[in-house]
Amino acid sequence: MAKFELKLPKMGESVAEATITNWLKNVGDTIAADEAVLEIATDKVDSEVPSEVSGTLTEILFQVNDVVKVGQTIAIIETEGGAPAAEAPKAETAPVVAAVAATIEVAKEVAAPADFSGSDKFYSPLVKNIAKEEGISVAELDTITGSGKEGRVTKEDILDYIKNKGNQPVAAVAAPAPAVAAPVTLAPAAQAVPVSVNGGDEIVEMDRMRKLISKYMVESVQTSAHVQSFIEVDVTNIVKWRDKVKNAFEKREGEKLTFTPIFMEAVAKALKDFPMMNISVEGEYIVKKKNINLGMAAALPNGNLIVPVIKNADQLNLVGMAKAVNDLGNRAKAGKLKPDDTQGGTYTVTNVGTFGSVFGTPIINQPQVGILALGAIRKVPAVIETPEGDFIGIRQKMFLSHSYDHRVVDGALGGSFVKRVADYLEAWDLNREI
């Protein structure tokens, strides 16, 4: 038997550790290649860790609720066809010891996967070996669309890619930029405040995600100088247009057309107009983001919050935006998001109007510098200006609440940005084709 070390795989940019939430296999259980062995939770999403090999689980090195770093060995799996795991007796002669050592090294080479640590994705040893033999780089392998569970690349996927490689142009892949380490600031230790508990009170421990949300919200308030700007927007034309096209849209696309993608489109346009809102802060440096990746705060059924990200939102038309919003929203509610779905956001939008709130003062999603809250749409009396004079009419209006980081965003920029979003919404074309 050969021993294979099951390690915690890389799960996406900035994910450095995970908490073990459940072991799906026990010591002594037989495991198939790509079969899930345990469930883990990161600060973003929950996921499963599959085995890269077939064999028998012999050791579990961490227990439920233990925090494990990426790359740490979490379990030992015995596989068939390797060198004996038992130590050679001390009485063995030097040549025999050397032979055993050589056999162990061969077993390690068979069990250990190729070094693909530069990739954020999980690949089975077989796929890695095929890629190595065919001279396929990590960057090129990352471009292959997988048909396996959670989009993993299977043996068939890579063989099909190799077969068709000569007939298809290979997209150039930019080399990853070196990571810039952010200076660490030590925050003063918070002092516990005694809480009065009466006899009839119930004490409930926060779940893991609520603890993380609590931690991040406090850190954000302590990090950023939060300032808010509010603006009222007339969205009457948008409401009328959506009422006119939503049934035909759903029939044609198989997707519901909500207000959210319309607002996200306006935000993406405004970020292109004001690129200094699409930045992050790293210590004393400003990082200007090339891509516009919109975070979409979503409430979960258990009352917690998660922020999936629409990548390159400015490159999507309204149909693509609606599909992205619906897909991420549905998978968030079903607990099917992948770690990469919550990574890389450059600006965040939260819809507080879903719960009837007129406006709010949202907390910035670090290390971003702005977040926009969408208020409830309401029918209100308003002054309507016409060439014949002013009159009072019923209009559909809402508030946009913009929180931004005053360390790097002044009032002129913060206010101009949210005003531009409002301008795009109020200028909506009632005859727009979709």
Tab-separated table of C-alpha atoms in Angstrom:
chain	number	residue	atom	x	y	z
A	1	MET	CA	0.000	0.000	0.000
A	2	ALA	CA	1.147	3.567	-0.732
A	3	LYS	CA	0.076	6.517	1.352
A	4	PHE	CA	-1.428	9.576	-0.332
A	5	GLU	CA	-1.713	12.871	1.519
A	6	LEU	CA	-5.049	14.606	0.891
A	7	LYS	CA	-4.364	18.348	1.143
A	8	LEU	CA	-6.719	21.314	1.360
A	9	PRO	CA	-6.770	22.597	-2.267
A	10	LYS	CA	-6.585	26.184	-3.425
A	11	MET	CA	-10.113	27.530	-3.699
A	12	GLY	CA	-9.699	30.921	-5.293
A	13	GLU	CA	-7.983	34.244	-4.967
A	14	SER	CA	-7.450	35.410	-1.366
A	15	VAL	CA	-8.856	32.218	0.209
A	16	ALA	CA	-6.088	31.106	2.574
A	17	GLU	CA	-7.908	28.815	4.996
A	18	ALA	CA	-11.139	26.934	5.583
A	19	THR	CA	-13.085	25.432	8.461
A	20	ILE	CA	-13.953	21.735	8.399
A	21	THR	CA	-17.712	21.427	8.869
A	22	ASN	CA	-18.354	17.733	8.220
A	23	TRP	CA	-16.480	14.525	7.387
A	24	LEU	CA	-18.400	12.584	4.743
A	25	LYS	CA	-16.096	9.566	5.115
A	26	ASN	CA	-14.830	7.732	8.198
A	27	VAL	CA	-11.550	5.912	8.811
A	28	GLY	CA	-11.695	2.587	7.004
A	29	ASP	CA	-14.129	3.755	4.299
A	30	THR	CA	-13.323	3.090	0.647
A	31	ILE	CA	-13.059	6.206	-1.501
A	32	ALA	CA	-13.273	6.548	-5.277
A	33	ALA	CA	-11.315	9.134	-7.244
A	34	ASP	CA	-13.128	12.507	-7.330
A	35	GLU	CA	-15.483	11.387	-4.538
A	36	ALA	CA	-16.165	13.987	-1.829
A	37	VAL	CA	-14.392	13.209	1.448
A	38	LEU	CA	-15.345	16.190	3.608
A	39	GLU	CA	-17.214	19.490	3.628
A	40	ILE	CA	-15.498	22.791	4.346
A	41	ALA	CA	-16.528	26.402	4.778
A	42	THR	CA	-14.526	29.465	3.807
A	43	ASP	CA	-15.301	33.047	4.710
A	44	LYS	CA	-17.291	33.188	1.457
A	45	VAL	CA	-18.958	29.872	0.603
A	46	ASP	CA	-19.281	26.227	1.627
A	47	SER	CA	-17.745	23.506	-0.533
A	48	GLU	CA	-16.653	19.859	-0.707
A	49	VAL	CA	-13.125	18.451	-0.950
A	50	PRO	CA	-12.858	15.447	-3.291
A	51	SER	CA	-10.173	12.768	-3.243
A	52	GLU	CA	-7.649	12.836	-6.055
A	53	VAL	CA	-7.102	9.061	-5.839
A	54	SER	CA	-8.965	5.844	-5.120
A	55	GLY	CA	-8.171	4.024	-1.901
A	56	THR	CA	-9.029	3.610	1.767
A	57	LEU	CA	-9.176	6.433	4.310
A	58	THR	CA	-6.702	5.509	7.071
A	59	GLU	CA	-6.163	8.751	8.995
A	60	ILE	CA	-8.151	11.920	9.704
A	61	LEU	CA	-5.772	14.674	10.824
A	62	PHE	CA	-8.282	17.427	11.638
A	63	GLN	CA	-11.656	17.394	13.331
A	64	VAL	CA	-14.901	19.262	12.684
A	65	ASN	CA	-14.579	23.030	13.388
A	66	ASP	CA	-10.768	22.927	12.993
A	67	VAL	CA	-9.330	25.690	10.792
A	68	VAL	CA	-6.969	24.390	8.090
A	69	LYS	CA	-4.574	26.334	5.883
A	70	VAL	CA	-4.523	25.831	2.116
A	71	GLY	CA	-1.939	23.157	1.311
A	72	GLN	CA	-2.088	21.433	4.703
A	73	THR	CA	-2.546	17.662	4.796
A	74	ILE	CA	-5.984	16.860	6.194
A	75	ALA	CA	-6.173	13.089	5.710
A	76	ILE	CA	-4.185	10.021	4.645
A	77	ILE	CA	-5.494	7.645	1.981
A	78	GLU	CA	-3.918	4.272	1.264
A	79	THR	CA	-3.795	3.443	-2.444
A	80	GLU	CA	-3.139	0.158	-4.228
A	81	GLY	CA	0.115	-0.751	-5.958
A	82	GLY	CA	2.674	1.170	-3.896
A	83	ALA	CA	5.514	0.263	-1.607
A	84	PRO	CA	4.792	-1.228	1.851
A	85	ALA	CA	4.059	1.401	4.443
A	86	ALA	CA	5.824	-0.457	7.260
A	87	GLU	CA	9.347	0.536	8.244
A	88	ALA	CA	12.216	-1.752	7.255
A	89	PRO	CA	13.788	-3.618	10.223
A	90	LYS	CA	16.933	-2.060	11.629
A	91	ALA	CA	18.862	-5.294	10.969
A	92	GLU	CA	18.516	-4.837	7.194
A	93	THR	CA	21.736	-4.290	5.312
A	94	ALA	CA	22.528	-0.981	3.647
A	95	PRO	CA	21.741	-2.159	0.076
A	96	VAL	CA	18.307	-3.431	1.140
A	97	VAL	CA	17.574	-0.166	2.960
A	98	ALA	CA	18.604	1.764	-0.129
A	99	ALA	CA	16.348	-0.390	-2.301
A	100	VAL	CA	13.373	0.194	0.003
A	101	ALA	CA	14.066	3.937	0.000
A	102	ALA	CA	14.190	3.943	-3.788
A	103	THR	CA	10.874	2.057	-3.929
A	104	ILE	CA	9.291	4.611	-1.578
A	105	GLU	CA	10.488	7.458	-3.797
A	106	VAL	CA	8.907	5.737	-6.820
A	107	ALA	CA	5.651	5.374	-4.886
A	108	LYS	CA	5.743	9.060	-4.012
A	109	GLU	CA	6.188	9.949	-7.669
A	110	VAL	CA	3.194	7.781	-8.591
A	111	ALA	CA	0.950	9.185	-5.849
A	112	ALA	CA	1.986	12.838	-5.889
A	113	PRO	CA	0.308	15.043	-8.513
A	114	ALA	CA	2.234	17.397	-10.752
A	115	ASP	CA	2.896	20.863	-9.345
A	116	PHE	CA	-0.072	22.979	-10.399
A	117	SER	CA	0.017	25.253	-7.357
A	118	GLY	CA	-0.156	28.274	-9.631
A	119	SER	CA	-3.777	27.473	-10.484
A	120	ASP	CA	-6.846	28.362	-8.439
A	121	LYS	CA	-8.708	25.352	-9.849
A	122	PHE	CA	-8.718	21.703	-8.766
A	123	TYR	CA	-7.336	19.114	-11.206
A	124	SER	CA	-7.082	15.361	-10.704
A	125	PRO	CA	-3.603	13.757	-10.949
A	126	LEU	CA	-4.570	12.084	-14.242
A	127	VAL	CA	-5.509	15.418	-15.825
A	128	LYS	CA	-2.289	17.003	-14.526
A	129	ASN	CA	-0.155	14.182	-15.907
A	130	ILE	CA	-1.821	14.400	-19.328
A	131	ALA	CA	-1.286	18.177	-19.338
A	132	LYS	CA	2.375	17.721	-18.386
A	133	GLU	CA	2.980	15.112	-21.101
A	134	GLU	CA	1.278	17.272	-23.752
A	135	GLY	CA	3.115	20.436	-22.724
A	136	ILE	CA	-0.054	22.246	-21.656
A	137	SER	CA	0.708	25.091	-19.251
A	138	VAL	CA	-1.269	25.885	-16.117
A	139	ALA	CA	-2.628	29.065	-17.710
A	140	GLU	CA	-3.754	27.147	-20.803
A	141	LEU	CA	-5.309	24.383	-18.679
A	142	ASP	CA	-7.318	27.017	-16.792
A	143	THR	CA	-9.005	28.017	-20.075
A	144	ILE	CA	-10.505	24.550	-20.675
A	145	THR	CA	-14.206	24.320	-19.876
A	146	GLY	CA	-14.844	21.335	-17.599
A	147	SER	CA	-17.865	19.041	-17.762
A	148	GLY	CA	-17.325	17.405	-14.369
A	149	LYS	CA	-18.812	18.260	-10.991
A	150	GLU	CA	-18.601	22.008	-10.217
A	151	GLY	CA	-16.997	22.550	-13.643
A	152	ARG	CA	-13.966	20.335	-13.031
A	153	VAL	CA	-11.899	19.301	-16.062
A	154	THR	CA	-12.177	15.536	-16.659
A	155	LYS	CA	-9.960	13.163	-18.650
A	156	GLU	CA	-12.388	13.382	-21.588
A	157	ASP	CA	-12.345	17.201	-21.484
A	158	ILE	CA	-8.569	17.477	-21.760
A	159	LEU	CA	-8.333	14.737	-24.416
A	160	ASP	CA	-11.003	16.512	-26.487
A	161	TYR	CA	-9.092	19.755	-26.053
A	162	ILE	CA	-5.854	18.146	-27.242
A	163	LYS	CA	-7.659	16.553	-30.201
A	164	ASN	CA	-9.158	19.875	-31.322
A	165	LYS	CA	-6.223	22.035	-30.313
A	166	GLY	CA	-4.751	22.131	-33.777
A	167	ASN	CA	-8.021	23.324	-35.294
A	168	GLN	CA	-8.779	26.139	-32.858
A	169	PRO	CA	-6.886	29.338	-32.042
A	170	VAL	CA	-5.548	29.431	-28.513
A	171	ALA	CA	-6.456	32.586	-26.627
A	172	ALA	CA	-3.499	34.460	-25.247
A	173	VAL	CA	-3.386	34.310	-21.494
A	174	ALA	CA	-1.848	37.201	-19.628
A	175	ALA	CA	0.721	36.316	-17.007
A	176	PRO	CA	-0.579	36.911	-13.506
A	177	ALA	CA	0.623	40.125	-11.917
A	178	PRO	CA	2.714	39.752	-8.770
A	179	ALA	CA	0.673	40.098	-5.627
A	180	VAL	CA	1.152	43.258	-3.596
A	181	ALA	CA	1.269	42.467	0.078
A	182	ALA	CA	-0.834	44.847	2.142
A	183	PRO	CA	0.798	46.193	5.284
A	184	VAL	CA	-0.682	44.709	8.431
A	185	THR	CA	-2.226	47.100	10.942
A	186	LEU	CA	-2.734	45.793	14.430
A	187	ALA	CA	-6.085	46.931	15.835
A	188	PRO	CA	-6.389	47.533	19.571
A	189	ALA	CA	-7.982	44.643	21.422
A	190	ALA	CA	-11.672	45.207	22.045
A	191	GLN	CA	-12.786	45.063	25.653
A	192	ALA	CA	-15.731	42.797	26.408
A	193	VAL	CA	-18.745	44.635	27.730
A	194	PRO	CA	-20.724	42.738	30.363
A	195	VAL	CA	-24.231	41.860	29.189
A	196	SER	CA	-27.165	41.622	31.548
A	197	VAL	CA	-29.044	38.326	31.142
A	198	ASN	CA	-32.426	37.774	32.778
A	199	GLY	CA	-33.855	34.421	33.763
A	200	GLY	CA	-36.142	34.131	30.735
A	201	ASP	CA	-33.540	35.187	28.171
A	202	GLU	CA	-32.123	32.708	25.676
A	203	ILE	CA	-28.434	32.724	24.745
A	204	VAL	CA	-27.734	31.607	21.172
A	205	GLU	CA	-24.230	31.302	19.761
A	206	MET	CA	-23.652	32.951	16.375
A	207	ASP	CA	-23.125	30.514	13.517
A	208	ARG	CA	-19.833	30.574	11.621
A	209	MET	CA	-20.989	32.889	8.844
A	210	ARG	CA	-22.596	35.358	11.257
A	211	LYS	CA	-19.321	35.532	13.217
A	212	LEU	CA	-17.450	36.311	9.988
A	213	ILE	CA	-19.975	38.953	8.916
A	214	SER	CA	-19.741	40.556	12.352
A	215	LYS	CA	-15.954	40.589	12.163
A	216	TYR	CA	-15.827	42.073	8.654
A	217	MET	CA	-18.421	44.748	9.330
A	218	VAL	CA	-16.563	45.998	12.415
A	219	GLU	CA	-13.242	45.920	10.539
A	220	SER	CA	-14.723	47.903	7.641
A	221	VAL	CA	-16.063	50.646	9.920
A	222	GLN	CA	-12.685	50.809	11.664
A	223	THR	CA	-10.835	50.927	8.321
A	224	SER	CA	-12.834	53.302	6.097
A	225	ALA	CA	-14.056	56.830	6.780
A	226	HIS	CA	-17.669	56.206	5.725
A	227	VAL	CA	-19.563	59.097	4.113
A	228	GLN	CA	-22.997	58.934	2.466
A	229	SER	CA	-24.700	60.770	-0.403
A	230	PHE	CA	-28.403	60.335	-1.204
A	231	ILE	CA	-30.303	61.129	-4.365
A	232	GLU	CA	-33.943	60.623	-5.385
A	233	VAL	CA	-34.547	59.134	-8.806
A	234	ASP	CA	-37.645	59.135	-11.010
A	235	VAL	CA	-37.872	55.601	-12.448
A	236	THR	CA	-41.377	55.883	-13.918
A	237	ASN	CA	-40.153	55.116	-17.440
A	238	ILE	CA	-38.280	52.032	-16.222
A	239	VAL	CA	-41.354	50.698	-14.423
A	240	LYS	CA	-43.545	51.243	-17.497
A	241	TRP	CA	-40.965	49.704	-19.858
A	242	ARG	CA	-40.458	46.628	-17.676
A	243	ASP	CA	-44.209	46.084	-17.351
A	244	LYS	CA	-44.418	46.192	-21.148
A	245	VAL	CA	-41.594	43.730	-21.959
A	246	LYS	CA	-41.241	41.373	-18.954
A	247	ASN	CA	-43.688	38.695	-20.163
A	248	ALA	CA	-42.211	38.546	-23.657
A	249	PHE	CA	-38.711	38.511	-22.168
A	250	GLU	CA	-39.487	35.567	-19.874
A	251	LYS	CA	-41.136	33.648	-22.714
A	252	ARG	CA	-38.166	34.207	-25.033
A	253	GLU	CA	-35.255	33.879	-22.603
A	254	GLY	CA	-36.701	31.627	-19.920
A	255	GLU	CA	-35.592	34.205	-17.345
A	256	LYS	CA	-37.483	36.712	-15.218
A	257	LEU	CA	-36.629	40.361	-15.833
A	258	THR	CA	-36.320	42.109	-12.461
A	259	PHE	CA	-35.242	45.678	-11.769
A	260	THR	CA	-31.828	44.577	-10.470
A	261	PRO	CA	-30.073	44.026	-13.843
A	262	ILE	CA	-31.334	47.416	-15.027
A	263	PHE	CA	-29.755	49.099	-12.011
A	264	MET	CA	-26.565	47.041	-12.343
A	265	GLU	CA	-26.210	48.133	-15.968
A	266	ALA	CA	-26.460	51.797	-14.919
A	267	VAL	CA	-23.873	51.290	-12.161
A	268	ALA	CA	-21.437	49.593	-14.568
A	269	LYS	CA	-21.783	52.513	-17.006
A	270	ALA	CA	-21.182	55.054	-14.244
A	271	LEU	CA	-18.062	53.183	-13.085
A	272	LYS	CA	-16.659	53.469	-16.605
A	273	ASP	CA	-17.332	57.200	-16.447
A	274	PHE	CA	-15.744	57.510	-12.984
A	275	PRO	CA	-12.896	54.951	-12.836
A	276	MET	CA	-11.639	56.338	-9.510
A	277	MET	CA	-14.695	54.732	-7.911
A	278	ASN	CA	-13.516	51.367	-9.252
A	279	ILE	CA	-10.455	51.163	-7.011
A	280	SER	CA	-9.229	49.514	-3.844
A	281	VAL	CA	-6.930	50.688	-1.081
A	282	GLU	CA	-3.789	48.746	-0.127
A	283	GLY	CA	-2.145	50.564	2.764
A	284	GLU	CA	-0.972	53.909	1.375
A	285	TYR	CA	-1.491	52.863	-2.240
A	286	ILE	CA	-4.517	53.070	-4.561
A	287	VAL	CA	-5.081	50.131	-6.918
A	288	LYS	CA	-7.009	51.136	-10.047
A	289	LYS	CA	-8.973	48.092	-11.186
A	290	LYS	CA	-8.957	47.219	-14.868
A	291	ASN	CA	-12.124	45.110	-14.738
A	292	ILE	CA	-15.528	46.189	-13.478
A	293	ASN	CA	-16.732	43.335	-11.269
A	294	LEU	CA	-20.001	44.129	-9.508
A	295	GLY	CA	-20.761	42.514	-6.160
A	296	MET	CA	-24.455	41.792	-5.630
A	297	ALA	CA	-25.362	41.488	-1.959
A	298	ALA	CA	-27.869	38.663	-1.483
A	299	ALA	CA	-29.786	37.640	1.637
A	300	LEU	CA	-29.708	33.915	2.414
A	301	PRO	CA	-32.677	31.911	3.754
A	302	ASN	CA	-30.953	31.602	7.148
A	303	GLY	CA	-30.770	35.384	7.473
A	304	ASN	CA	-27.074	35.678	6.632
A	305	LEU	CA	-25.578	37.666	3.773
A	306	ILE	CA	-23.340	36.765	0.833
A	307	VAL	CA	-21.968	38.835	-2.060
A	308	PRO	CA	-21.570	36.944	-5.369
A	309	VAL	CA	-19.760	38.856	-8.110
A	310	ILE	CA	-20.737	39.577	-11.724
A	311	LYS	CA	-17.388	39.569	-13.569
A	312	ASN	CA	-16.784	42.165	-16.321
A	313	ALA	CA	-20.271	43.574	-15.808
A	314	ASP	CA	-19.637	46.462	-18.212
A	315	GLN	CA	-19.254	43.989	-21.096
A	316	LEU	CA	-22.718	42.448	-20.638
A	317	ASN	CA	-25.835	43.574	-22.430
A	318	LEU	CA	-29.108	43.666	-20.508
A	319	VAL	CA	-29.985	40.058	-21.394
A	320	GLY	CA	-26.584	38.844	-20.196
A	321	MET	CA	-26.866	40.933	-17.040
A	322	ALA	CA	-30.314	39.503	-16.260
A	323	LYS	CA	-29.048	35.943	-16.710
A	324	ALA	CA	-26.007	36.612	-14.497
A	325	VAL	CA	-28.137	38.202	-11.756
A	326	ASN	CA	-30.655	35.350	-11.772
A	327	ASP	CA	-27.993	32.632	-11.878
A	328	LEU	CA	-25.977	34.012	-8.968
A	329	GLY	CA	-29.082	34.831	-6.950
A	330	ASN	CA	-30.575	31.353	-7.388
A	331	ARG	CA	-27.316	29.568	-6.612
A	332	ALA	CA	-26.757	31.763	-3.548
A	333	LYS	CA	-30.161	30.796	-2.127
A	334	ALA	CA	-29.526	27.108	-2.901
A	335	GLY	CA	-26.046	27.151	-1.343
A	336	LYS	CA	-24.451	26.222	-4.690
A	337	LEU	CA	-21.990	29.098	-5.080
A	338	LYS	CA	-18.325	28.256	-5.742
A	339	PRO	CA	-15.477	30.128	-4.000
A	340	ASP	CA	-14.606	31.969	-7.234
A	341	ASP	CA	-18.194	33.296	-7.473
A	342	THR	CA	-17.540	35.618	-4.527
A	343	GLN	CA	-14.020	36.748	-5.442
A	344	GLY	CA	-12.698	39.784	-7.261
A	345	GLY	CA	-15.460	42.335	-6.674
A	346	THR	CA	-14.536	45.969	-7.336
A	347	TYR	CA	-17.814	47.684	-6.324
A	348	THR	CA	-20.939	46.426	-4.541
A	349	VAL	CA	-24.682	47.022	-4.923
A	350	THR	CA	-27.232	46.065	-2.261
A	351	ASN	CA	-31.001	46.170	-2.698
A	352	VAL	CA	-32.445	47.318	0.627
A	353	GLY	CA	-35.745	48.097	-1.129
A	354	THR	CA	-36.522	44.362	-1.234
A	355	PHE	CA	-37.515	44.671	2.424
A	356	GLY	CA	-39.366	47.963	2.016
A	357	SER	CA	-36.547	50.273	3.131
A	358	VAL	CA	-36.597	53.665	1.445
A	359	PHE	CA	-32.859	54.223	1.850
A	360	GLY	CA	-29.960	52.988	3.977
A	361	THR	CA	-26.341	53.563	4.944
A	362	PRO	CA	-24.568	50.380	3.789
A	363	ILE	CA	-21.108	49.382	5.049
A	364	ILE	CA	-18.326	49.196	2.466
A	365	ASN	CA	-17.169	45.753	1.353
A	366	GLN	CA	-13.397	45.938	1.928
A	367	PRO	CA	-11.056	46.654	0.199
A	368	GLN	CA	-13.498	48.420	-2.131
A	369	VAL	CA	-14.247	52.116	-1.670
A	370	GLY	CA	-17.975	52.323	-2.418
A	371	ILE	CA	-21.315	50.560	-2.094
A	372	LEU	CA	-24.715	51.597	-3.454
A	373	ALA	CA	-28.022	50.818	-1.727
A	374	LEU	CA	-31.164	50.672	-3.869
A	375	GLY	CA	-34.281	51.838	-2.035
A	376	ALA	CA	-37.857	50.719	-2.535
A	377	ILE	CA	-39.727	52.070	-5.567
A	378	ARG	CA	-42.785	54.060	-4.413
A	379	LYS	CA	-45.612	55.992	-6.010
A	380	VAL	CA	-45.321	59.591	-4.828
A	381	PRO	CA	-46.826	62.963	-5.803
A	382	ALA	CA	-44.284	65.038	-7.714
A	383	VAL	CA	-43.999	68.343	-9.547
A	384	ILE	CA	-43.885	67.733	-13.309
A	385	GLU	CA	-42.463	70.511	-15.462
A	386	THR	CA	-44.011	71.021	-18.924
A	387	PRO	CA	-43.914	73.829	-21.534
A	388	GLU	CA	-47.452	74.705	-20.434
A	389	GLY	CA	-46.396	75.011	-16.792
A	390	ASP	CA	-45.926	72.831	-13.714
A	391	PHE	CA	-48.460	70.403	-12.358
A	392	ILE	CA	-48.684	67.645	-9.747
A	393	GLY	CA	-48.653	64.036	-10.909
A	394	ILE	CA	-48.048	60.533	-9.585
A	395	ARG	CA	-44.521	59.266	-10.306
A	396	GLN	CA	-42.530	56.117	-9.444
A	397	LYS	CA	-39.516	57.193	-7.389
A	398	MET	CA	-36.715	55.667	-5.323
A	399	PHE	CA	-33.645	56.728	-3.375
A	400	LEU	CA	-30.055	55.769	-4.153
A	401	SER	CA	-27.843	55.721	-1.043
A	402	HIS	CA	-24.120	55.848	-1.780
A	403	SER	CA	-21.578	55.027	0.955
A	404	TYR	CA	-17.963	55.760	0.042
A	405	ASP	CA	-14.531	55.852	1.652
A	406	HIS	CA	-13.586	59.455	2.410
A	407	ARG	CA	-9.919	58.478	2.695
A	408	VAL	CA	-9.724	58.347	-1.105
A	409	VAL	CA	-13.143	59.515	-2.388
A	410	ASP	CA	-14.176	63.117	-1.774
A	411	GLY	CA	-17.726	64.436	-1.860
A	412	ALA	CA	-17.437	65.740	-5.418
A	413	LEU	CA	-16.534	62.309	-6.795
A	414	GLY	CA	-18.915	60.361	-4.553
A	415	GLY	CA	-21.820	62.679	-5.310
A	416	SER	CA	-21.082	62.919	-9.040
A	417	PHE	CA	-20.963	59.145	-9.356
A	418	VAL	CA	-24.367	58.524	-7.788
A	419	LYS	CA	-25.808	61.440	-9.789
A	420	ARG	CA	-24.559	59.778	-12.990
A	421	VAL	CA	-26.273	56.526	-12.029
A	422	ALA	CA	-29.488	58.496	-11.487
A	423	ASP	CA	-29.108	60.241	-14.857
A	424	TYR	CA	-28.804	56.916	-16.677
A	425	LEU	CA	-31.932	55.602	-14.945
A	426	GLU	CA	-34.033	58.721	-15.563
A	427	ALA	CA	-33.042	58.813	-19.235
A	428	TRP	CA	-34.419	55.306	-19.845
A	429	ASP	CA	-35.825	54.851	-23.350
A	430	LEU	CA	-39.441	53.619	-23.270
A	431	ASN	CA	-38.936	52.168	-26.767
A	432	ARG	CA	-35.735	50.302	-26.001
A	433	GLU	CA	-35.416	46.931	-27.746
A	434	ILE	CA	-34.188	43.908	-25.803
